[in-house]
Amino acid sequence: MNEALLRSLTPSVLGILVRRGADFAAAEDAVQDALVEAVRVWPADPPRDPKGWLVTVAWRRFLDATRADAARRRREDLVDEEPPPGPAPAVDDTLQLYFLCAHPSLTPSSAVALTLRAVGGLTTRQIARAYLVPEATMAQRISRAKRTVSGVRFERPGDVATVLRVLYLVFNEGYGGDVDLAVEAIRLTRQLAAAIDHPEVAGLLALMLLHHARRAARTAPDGSLVPLAEQDRTRWDTASIAEGVGILQAALARDRLGEFQAQAAIAALHADAPTAGETDWVQIVEWYDELAGLTDSPVVRLNRAVAVGEADGPRAGLAELAALDDSLPRHTAVAAYLHERDGDLATAARLYAEAARKAPDLAERDHLTRQAARLNTRLRR
């Protein structure tokens, strides 16, 4: 079963159902049912036109659900409009659906969660991890969002800021795992940049390109993570870096700084350094100061502590870290790194092991475990 094909077809099929009169929540449920049916049927009997097959099955599931709902019997007259089997229109509705999901009746956080689940293809667990909340909490949030928009006509698109947040989170999920998601997020952000003259759209596109340029160097042949300082910079995509820097410079020249532009500026400084030792950490700290002023995010302040530790020494970084909540994700890993830089190998080894137990995924857990083992080996000598 080609899961990538199913994921790529989902937004377009969903868009067709919405345009034909289905409310979003019911359409999303019908498309999910069709995907389950495809997983069951296609291995033995693959269709000649996968998209047309999904549209037909999803529409029938929508009509079945509509008939079963006595409160919506007025929709039964749509049965005559069932699209016939055959080729479906080649229309990419994905970006439009991102805007429609950012509905004014939803809070920004609920709109982002709903879009990530319904259009971005992320699981509830992945979304919960991105928001740093329990999976059950996120499931409830998504359910409430679906109830809020149930029966609502999607005629008023949401704002650009919410769509950018969704694209950013989809990219982050892909950057850390599924490369198709990262590529899709870049593709949609390019579309948005071509349609909207907005410096933050440009900033997000620059940020994605600069991060994605390093993807090939982020893992070793055995799949283990390679920290930024240890990456082979000859494997970085220089064309993507040049494009990202050019887009960023044009956006910054407009003097309308936003958080994505600030993040992109930090990524550009990393990309500009020929070696890790030549990184301009002083400028990076200054950009983190700008970013913290824009977002007041504890995660930004955590990353700033690392930058301060590089610019002013590990003890300065530890002092910054002490002012932050130690329950923050990766707080323990940062503490381990700064203690190692400060020469306290025993504390660093203990903290690396503790951070490994808290790691959100296997690759990061393995990396932190190796760091603890490396220091413990040195301590035994």
CSV table of C-alpha atoms in Angstrom, one decimal:
chain,number,residue,atom,x,y,z
A,1,MET,CA,0.0,0.0,0.0
A,2,ASN,CA,1.4,3.4,-1.0
A,3,GLU,CA,0.7,5.5,2.0
A,4,ALA,CA,2.5,8.5,0.4
A,5,LEU,CA,0.0,8.4,-2.5
A,6,LEU,CA,-3.0,8.3,-0.1
A,7,ARG,CA,-1.6,11.2,1.9
A,8,SER,CA,-1.1,13.3,-1.3
A,9,LEU,CA,-4.6,12.6,-2.6
A,10,THR,CA,-6.4,13.3,0.7
A,11,PRO,CA,-6.5,17.2,0.5
A,12,SER,CA,-7.8,17.2,-3.0
A,13,VAL,CA,-10.5,14.6,-2.3
A,14,LEU,CA,-11.5,16.5,0.9
A,15,GLY,CA,-11.7,19.7,-1.2
A,16,ILE,CA,-14.0,18.1,-3.7
A,17,LEU,CA,-16.4,17.0,-1.0
A,18,VAL,CA,-16.4,20.4,0.6
A,19,ARG,CA,-17.1,22.2,-2.7
A,20,ARG,CA,-20.0,19.8,-3.3
A,21,GLY,CA,-21.8,20.9,-0.1
A,22,ALA,CA,-20.4,18.7,2.6
A,23,ASP,CA,-19.6,20.4,5.9
A,24,PHE,CA,-15.9,20.0,6.8
A,25,ALA,CA,-16.3,17.7,9.8
A,26,ALA,CA,-18.6,15.2,7.9
A,27,ALA,CA,-16.4,15.4,4.8
A,28,GLU,CA,-13.2,14.7,6.8
A,29,ASP,CA,-14.9,11.6,8.4
A,30,ALA,CA,-16.0,10.4,5.0
A,31,VAL,CA,-12.5,10.7,3.5
A,32,GLN,CA,-11.0,8.9,6.5
A,33,ASP,CA,-13.5,6.0,5.9
A,34,ALA,CA,-12.6,5.9,2.3
A,35,LEU,CA,-8.9,5.7,3.2
A,36,VAL,CA,-9.5,2.8,5.5
A,37,GLU,CA,-11.5,1.1,2.7
A,38,ALA,CA,-8.6,1.8,0.3
A,39,VAL,CA,-6.1,0.1,2.6
A,40,ARG,CA,-8.4,-2.9,2.7
A,41,VAL,CA,-9.2,-3.2,-1.0
A,42,TRP,CA,-6.3,-1.7,-3.0
A,43,PRO,CA,-3.6,-4.4,-2.4
A,44,ALA,CA,-5.8,-7.0,-4.1
A,45,ASP,CA,-7.6,-4.8,-6.5
A,46,PRO,CA,-5.8,-1.5,-7.2
A,47,PRO,CA,-8.0,1.1,-9.1
A,48,ARG,CA,-7.0,2.6,-12.4
A,49,ASP,CA,-7.9,6.1,-11.1
A,50,PRO,CA,-7.1,6.2,-7.3
A,51,LYS,CA,-8.3,9.7,-6.9
A,52,GLY,CA,-11.6,9.1,-8.7
A,53,TRP,CA,-12.1,5.9,-6.6
A,54,LEU,CA,-11.5,7.8,-3.3
A,55,VAL,CA,-13.9,10.6,-4.4
A,56,THR,CA,-16.7,8.1,-5.2
A,57,VAL,CA,-16.3,6.0,-2.0
A,58,ALA,CA,-15.9,9.1,0.2
A,59,TRP,CA,-19.0,10.7,-1.3
A,60,ARG,CA,-21.0,7.6,-0.8
A,61,ARG,CA,-19.9,7.4,2.8
A,62,PHE,CA,-20.9,11.0,3.3
A,63,LEU,CA,-24.3,10.4,1.8
A,64,ASP,CA,-24.8,7.2,4.0
A,65,ALA,CA,-23.9,9.2,7.1
A,66,THR,CA,-26.2,12.0,6.1
A,67,ARG,CA,-29.2,9.7,5.6
A,68,ALA,CA,-28.6,8.2,9.0
A,69,ASP,CA,-28.8,11.6,10.7
A,70,ALA,CA,-32.4,12.6,11.1
A,71,ALA,CA,-31.5,16.2,11.8
A,72,ARG,CA,-29.9,16.5,8.4
A,73,ARG,CA,-32.4,14.7,6.2
A,74,ARG,CA,-32.6,17.8,4.0
A,75,ARG,CA,-29.3,16.8,2.5
A,76,GLU,CA,-30.8,13.6,0.9
A,77,ASP,CA,-31.5,15.5,-2.2
A,78,LEU,CA,-27.7,15.6,-2.9
A,79,VAL,CA,-27.9,11.9,-3.7
A,80,ASP,CA,-28.7,12.7,-7.3
A,81,GLU,CA,-25.5,14.7,-7.5
A,82,GLU,CA,-23.2,11.8,-6.7
A,83,PRO,CA,-20.2,12.2,-9.0
A,84,PRO,CA,-19.9,9.3,-11.4
A,85,PRO,CA,-16.8,7.0,-11.3
A,86,GLY,CA,-14.0,8.2,-13.5
A,87,PRO,CA,-11.2,10.7,-13.6
A,88,ALA,CA,-11.5,13.5,-11.0
A,89,PRO,CA,-10.5,17.1,-11.7
A,90,ALA,CA,-6.8,17.7,-11.3
A,91,VAL,CA,-7.1,20.6,-8.8
A,92,ASP,CA,-4.8,21.2,-5.9
A,93,ASP,CA,-7.0,22.4,-3.1
A,94,THR,CA,-4.5,21.9,-0.3
A,95,LEU,CA,-3.5,25.5,0.4
A,96,GLN,CA,-7.2,26.7,0.1
A,97,LEU,CA,-8.1,24.0,2.7
A,98,TYR,CA,-5.4,25.3,5.1
A,99,PHE,CA,-7.1,28.7,4.9
A,100,LEU,CA,-10.6,27.3,5.3
A,101,CYS,CA,-9.6,25.3,8.4
A,102,ALA,CA,-8.3,28.5,10.0
A,103,HIS,CA,-11.9,29.4,10.4
A,104,PRO,CA,-12.8,32.6,12.3
A,105,SER,CA,-15.1,30.6,14.7
A,106,LEU,CA,-12.0,28.7,16.0
A,107,THR,CA,-9.2,29.9,18.3
A,108,PRO,CA,-5.8,29.9,16.5
A,109,SER,CA,-4.6,26.9,18.5
A,110,SER,CA,-7.8,24.9,17.7
A,111,ALA,CA,-7.6,25.8,14.0
A,112,VAL,CA,-4.0,24.7,13.8
A,113,ALA,CA,-4.7,21.4,15.5
A,114,LEU,CA,-7.7,20.7,13.3
A,115,THR,CA,-5.8,21.5,10.1
A,116,LEU,CA,-2.8,19.4,11.1
A,117,ARG,CA,-5.1,16.4,11.7
A,118,ALA,CA,-7.5,16.8,8.8
A,119,VAL,CA,-5.3,18.2,6.0
A,120,GLY,CA,-1.7,17.8,7.2
A,121,GLY,CA,-2.2,14.1,7.8
A,122,LEU,CA,-0.5,14.2,11.3
A,123,THR,CA,-1.7,11.9,14.0
A,124,THR,CA,-3.1,13.2,17.3
A,125,ARG,CA,0.1,12.0,19.0
A,126,GLN,CA,2.3,13.9,16.6
A,127,ILE,CA,0.2,17.1,17.1
A,128,ALA,CA,0.2,16.7,20.9
A,129,ARG,CA,4.0,16.4,20.8
A,130,ALA,CA,4.3,19.5,18.8
A,131,TYR,CA,2.1,21.4,21.3
A,132,LEU,CA,3.8,19.8,24.4
A,133,VAL,CA,0.5,18.5,25.8
A,134,PRO,CA,-0.8,15.0,26.6
A,135,GLU,CA,-2.4,13.1,23.7
A,136,ALA,CA,-5.7,12.9,25.4
A,137,THR,CA,-5.8,16.7,25.8
A,138,MET,CA,-5.1,17.2,22.1
A,139,ALA,CA,-7.8,14.6,21.1
A,140,GLN,CA,-10.3,16.6,23.1
A,141,ARG,CA,-9.2,19.9,21.5
A,142,ILE,CA,-9.5,18.4,18.0
A,143,SER,CA,-13.0,17.0,18.8
A,144,ARG,CA,-14.1,20.4,20.1
A,145,ALA,CA,-12.9,22.1,17.0
A,146,LYS,CA,-14.7,19.6,14.8
A,147,ARG,CA,-17.9,20.2,16.8
A,148,THR,CA,-17.5,23.9,16.5
A,149,VAL,CA,-17.3,23.9,12.7
A,150,SER,CA,-19.9,21.1,12.3
A,151,GLY,CA,-22.5,22.4,9.9
A,152,VAL,CA,-20.6,25.6,9.3
A,153,ARG,CA,-20.2,26.7,5.7
A,154,PHE,CA,-16.5,27.4,5.0
A,155,GLU,CA,-17.0,30.7,3.2
A,156,ARG,CA,-14.7,32.9,5.3
A,157,PRO,CA,-11.0,32.0,5.2
A,158,GLY,CA,-8.9,32.3,8.3
A,159,ASP,CA,-5.8,34.6,8.7
A,160,VAL,CA,-2.4,34.2,7.3
A,161,ALA,CA,-0.7,33.9,10.7
A,162,THR,CA,-2.7,30.7,11.6
A,163,VAL,CA,-1.9,29.1,8.2
A,164,LEU,CA,1.8,29.9,8.7
A,165,ARG,CA,1.7,28.3,12.1
A,166,VAL,CA,0.3,25.1,10.5
A,167,LEU,CA,2.8,25.0,7.7
A,168,TYR,CA,5.6,25.6,10.2
A,169,LEU,CA,4.5,22.6,12.4
A,170,VAL,CA,4.0,20.4,9.4
A,171,PHE,CA,7.5,21.2,8.3
A,172,ASN,CA,8.9,20.5,11.7
A,173,GLU,CA,7.2,17.1,11.9
A,174,GLY,CA,8.6,16.3,8.5
A,175,TYR,CA,12.1,17.7,9.3
A,176,GLY,CA,12.3,15.4,12.2
A,177,GLY,CA,10.9,12.3,10.5
A,178,ASP,CA,8.8,12.1,7.3
A,179,VAL,CA,10.6,13.9,4.5
A,180,ASP,CA,7.5,14.0,2.4
A,181,LEU,CA,5.8,16.2,4.9
A,182,ALA,CA,8.8,18.7,4.9
A,183,VAL,CA,8.8,18.8,1.1
A,184,GLU,CA,5.1,19.3,1.0
A,185,ALA,CA,5.3,22.2,3.6
A,186,ILE,CA,7.9,23.9,1.4
A,187,ARG,CA,5.8,23.4,-1.7
A,188,LEU,CA,2.8,25.0,-0.1
A,189,THR,CA,4.8,27.8,1.4
A,190,ARG,CA,6.2,28.6,-2.0
A,191,GLN,CA,2.6,28.8,-3.3
A,192,LEU,CA,1.6,31.1,-0.5
A,193,ALA,CA,4.7,33.3,-1.1
A,194,ALA,CA,3.7,33.6,-4.8
A,195,ALA,CA,0.2,34.6,-3.9
A,196,ILE,CA,0.7,36.9,-0.9
A,197,ASP,CA,3.3,39.7,-0.6
A,198,HIS,CA,4.0,39.2,3.1
A,199,PRO,CA,7.4,39.4,4.8
A,200,GLU,CA,6.6,36.6,7.3
A,201,VAL,CA,5.6,34.3,4.5
A,202,ALA,CA,8.9,35.0,3.0
A,203,GLY,CA,10.6,34.5,6.4
A,204,LEU,CA,9.0,31.1,6.8
A,205,LEU,CA,10.0,30.0,3.4
A,206,ALA,CA,13.6,31.1,4.0
A,207,LEU,CA,13.6,29.3,7.3
A,208,MET,CA,12.4,26.0,5.7
A,209,LEU,CA,14.9,26.2,3.0
A,210,LEU,CA,17.8,26.9,5.3
A,211,HIS,CA,16.9,24.0,7.6
A,212,HIS,CA,16.0,21.6,4.8
A,213,ALA,CA,19.5,22.3,3.2
A,214,ARG,CA,21.1,20.5,6.2
A,215,ARG,CA,18.8,17.5,6.1
A,216,ALA,CA,21.3,15.1,4.4
A,217,ALA,CA,23.9,15.8,7.0
A,218,ARG,CA,21.6,15.3,10.1
A,219,THR,CA,21.9,11.5,10.2
A,220,ALA,CA,24.7,9.1,10.0
A,221,PRO,CA,24.5,6.0,7.7
A,222,ASP,CA,23.3,4.0,10.6
A,223,GLY,CA,20.4,6.4,11.1
A,224,SER,CA,21.8,8.0,14.3
A,225,LEU,CA,21.5,11.8,14.8
A,226,VAL,CA,24.5,14.0,14.0
A,227,PRO,CA,24.5,17.2,16.0
A,228,LEU,CA,24.9,20.5,14.1
A,229,ALA,CA,28.5,21.1,15.3
A,230,GLU,CA,29.5,17.6,14.0
A,231,GLN,CA,27.8,17.7,10.6
A,232,ASP,CA,29.7,17.4,7.4
A,233,ARG,CA,29.0,20.8,5.9
A,234,THR,CA,30.0,19.8,2.4
A,235,ARG,CA,26.8,17.8,2.4
A,236,TRP,CA,24.7,20.9,2.9
A,237,ASP,CA,22.6,22.0,-0.1
A,238,THR,CA,24.3,25.3,-1.0
A,239,ALA,CA,21.7,26.2,-3.6
A,240,SER,CA,18.9,26.0,-1.0
A,241,ILE,CA,21.0,28.0,1.4
A,242,ALA,CA,21.7,30.7,-1.2
A,243,GLU,CA,18.0,30.9,-2.1
A,244,GLY,CA,16.9,31.0,1.6
A,245,VAL,CA,19.4,33.8,2.4
A,246,GLY,CA,18.3,35.8,-0.6
A,247,ILE,CA,14.6,35.5,0.3
A,248,LEU,CA,15.4,36.4,4.0
A,249,GLN,CA,17.5,39.5,3.0
A,250,ALA,CA,14.6,40.8,0.9
A,251,ALA,CA,12.1,40.2,3.7
A,252,LEU,CA,14.3,41.9,6.4
A,253,ALA,CA,14.8,44.9,4.1
A,254,ARG,CA,11.1,45.7,4.6
A,255,ASP,CA,11.7,46.4,8.3
A,256,ARG,CA,8.6,44.4,9.4
A,257,LEU,CA,10.3,41.8,11.6
A,258,GLY,CA,8.4,38.7,12.7
A,259,GLU,CA,9.3,35.5,14.4
A,260,PHE,CA,9.9,33.5,11.3
A,261,GLN,CA,12.3,36.1,9.9
A,262,ALA,CA,14.2,36.1,13.2
A,263,GLN,CA,14.4,32.3,13.2
A,264,ALA,CA,15.6,32.3,9.6
A,265,ALA,CA,18.3,34.9,10.5
A,266,ILE,CA,19.6,32.5,13.2
A,267,ALA,CA,19.5,29.6,10.7
A,268,ALA,CA,21.3,31.8,8.1
A,269,LEU,CA,24.1,32.5,10.6
A,270,HIS,CA,24.6,28.8,11.2
A,271,ALA,CA,24.6,28.2,7.4
A,272,ASP,CA,27.1,31.0,6.8
A,273,ALA,CA,29.8,29.6,9.2
A,274,PRO,CA,32.4,27.5,7.3
A,275,THR,CA,33.0,25.5,10.5
A,276,ALA,CA,31.1,25.1,13.8
A,277,GLY,CA,34.0,27.0,15.5
A,278,GLU,CA,33.5,30.0,13.3
A,279,THR,CA,29.8,30.4,14.1
A,280,ASP,CA,28.9,34.0,15.1
A,281,TRP,CA,27.3,33.2,18.4
A,282,VAL,CA,27.2,36.8,19.5
A,283,GLN,CA,24.9,37.7,16.7
A,284,ILE,CA,22.9,34.6,17.3
A,285,VAL,CA,22.3,35.7,20.9
A,286,GLU,CA,21.1,39.1,19.6
A,287,TRP,CA,18.7,37.4,17.2
A,288,TYR,CA,17.4,35.2,20.1
A,289,ASP,CA,16.8,38.4,22.1
A,290,GLU,CA,14.7,39.7,19.2
A,291,LEU,CA,12.8,36.4,18.9
A,292,ALA,CA,12.2,36.3,22.7
A,293,GLY,CA,10.7,39.8,22.5
A,294,LEU,CA,8.4,38.7,19.7
A,295,THR,CA,7.2,35.4,21.1
A,296,ASP,CA,8.0,35.3,24.9
A,297,SER,CA,8.4,31.6,24.3
A,298,PRO,CA,10.2,29.4,26.9
A,299,VAL,CA,11.5,27.2,24.2
A,300,VAL,CA,13.2,30.3,22.6
A,301,ARG,CA,14.7,31.2,25.9
A,302,LEU,CA,16.0,27.6,26.3
A,303,ASN,CA,17.7,27.8,22.9
A,304,ARG,CA,19.0,31.3,23.8
A,305,ALA,CA,20.7,29.7,26.9
A,306,VAL,CA,22.6,27.4,24.6
A,307,ALA,CA,23.7,30.4,22.5
A,308,VAL,CA,24.8,32.3,25.5
A,309,GLY,CA,26.8,29.3,26.7
A,310,GLU,CA,28.6,29.4,23.3
A,311,ALA,CA,29.1,33.1,23.2
A,312,ASP,CA,29.9,33.9,26.8
A,313,GLY,CA,31.0,30.5,28.2
A,314,PRO,CA,29.1,27.5,29.7
A,315,ARG,CA,28.6,29.0,33.1
A,316,ALA,CA,26.8,32.0,31.6
A,317,GLY,CA,24.6,29.6,29.8
A,318,LEU,CA,23.9,27.6,33.0
A,319,ALA,CA,22.9,30.9,34.7
A,320,GLU,CA,20.4,31.6,31.9
A,321,LEU,CA,19.1,28.0,32.2
A,322,ALA,CA,18.6,28.3,35.9
A,323,ALA,CA,15.9,30.9,35.3
A,324,LEU,CA,13.9,28.5,33.2
A,325,ASP,CA,11.3,25.8,34.2
A,326,ASP,CA,13.3,22.5,34.3
A,327,SER,CA,10.2,20.7,33.1
A,328,LEU,CA,10.7,22.2,29.6
A,329,PRO,CA,11.3,19.6,26.9
A,330,ARG,CA,15.1,19.2,26.3
A,331,HIS,CA,15.9,21.3,29.4
A,332,THR,CA,17.8,18.4,30.9
A,333,ALA,CA,19.7,17.7,27.6
A,334,VAL,CA,20.8,21.4,27.4
A,335,ALA,CA,21.9,21.3,31.1
A,336,ALA,CA,24.0,18.1,30.3
A,337,TYR,CA,25.6,19.8,27.3
A,338,LEU,CA,26.5,23.0,29.2
A,339,HIS,CA,27.9,21.0,32.2
A,340,GLU,CA,30.1,19.0,29.8
A,341,ARG,CA,31.3,22.2,28.3
A,342,ASP,CA,32.1,23.4,31.8
A,343,GLY,CA,34.2,20.3,32.5
A,344,ASP,CA,31.7,18.6,35.0
A,345,LEU,CA,31.6,15.3,33.2
A,346,ALA,CA,30.0,13.3,36.1
A,347,THR,CA,27.0,15.7,36.2
A,348,ALA,CA,26.8,15.8,32.4
A,349,ALA,CA,26.8,12.0,32.1
A,350,ARG,CA,24.0,11.7,34.7
A,351,LEU,CA,21.9,14.4,33.0
A,352,TYR,CA,22.4,12.9,29.5
A,353,ALA,CA,21.1,9.6,30.9
A,354,GLU,CA,18.1,11.4,32.5
A,355,ALA,CA,17.4,13.3,29.2
A,356,ALA,CA,17.5,10.1,27.3
A,357,ARG,CA,14.7,8.7,29.4
A,358,LYS,CA,12.6,11.8,28.6
A,359,ALA,CA,13.4,11.9,24.9
A,360,PRO,CA,10.3,12.2,22.6
A,361,ASP,CA,11.6,9.8,20.0
A,362,LEU,CA,13.9,6.8,19.5
A,363,ALA,CA,16.6,8.7,17.5
A,364,GLU,CA,17.0,11.4,20.1
A,365,ARG,CA,17.0,8.8,22.9
A,366,ASP,CA,19.7,6.8,21.3
A,367,HIS,CA,21.8,9.9,20.7
A,368,LEU,CA,21.6,11.0,24.4
A,369,THR,CA,22.3,7.5,25.6
A,370,ARG,CA,25.5,7.4,23.5
A,371,GLN,CA,26.5,10.8,24.9
A,372,ALA,CA,26.1,9.5,28.5
A,373,ALA,CA,28.0,6.3,27.6
A,374,ARG,CA,30.8,8.3,26.0
A,375,LEU,CA,31.3,10.4,29.2
A,376,ASN,CA,31.0,7.4,31.5
A,377,THR,CA,33.8,5.7,29.5
A,378,ARG,CA,36.0,8.8,30.0
A,379,LEU,CA,35.3,8.9,33.7
A,380,ARG,CA,36.3,5.2,34.2
A,381,ARG,CA,39.7,5.8,32.6
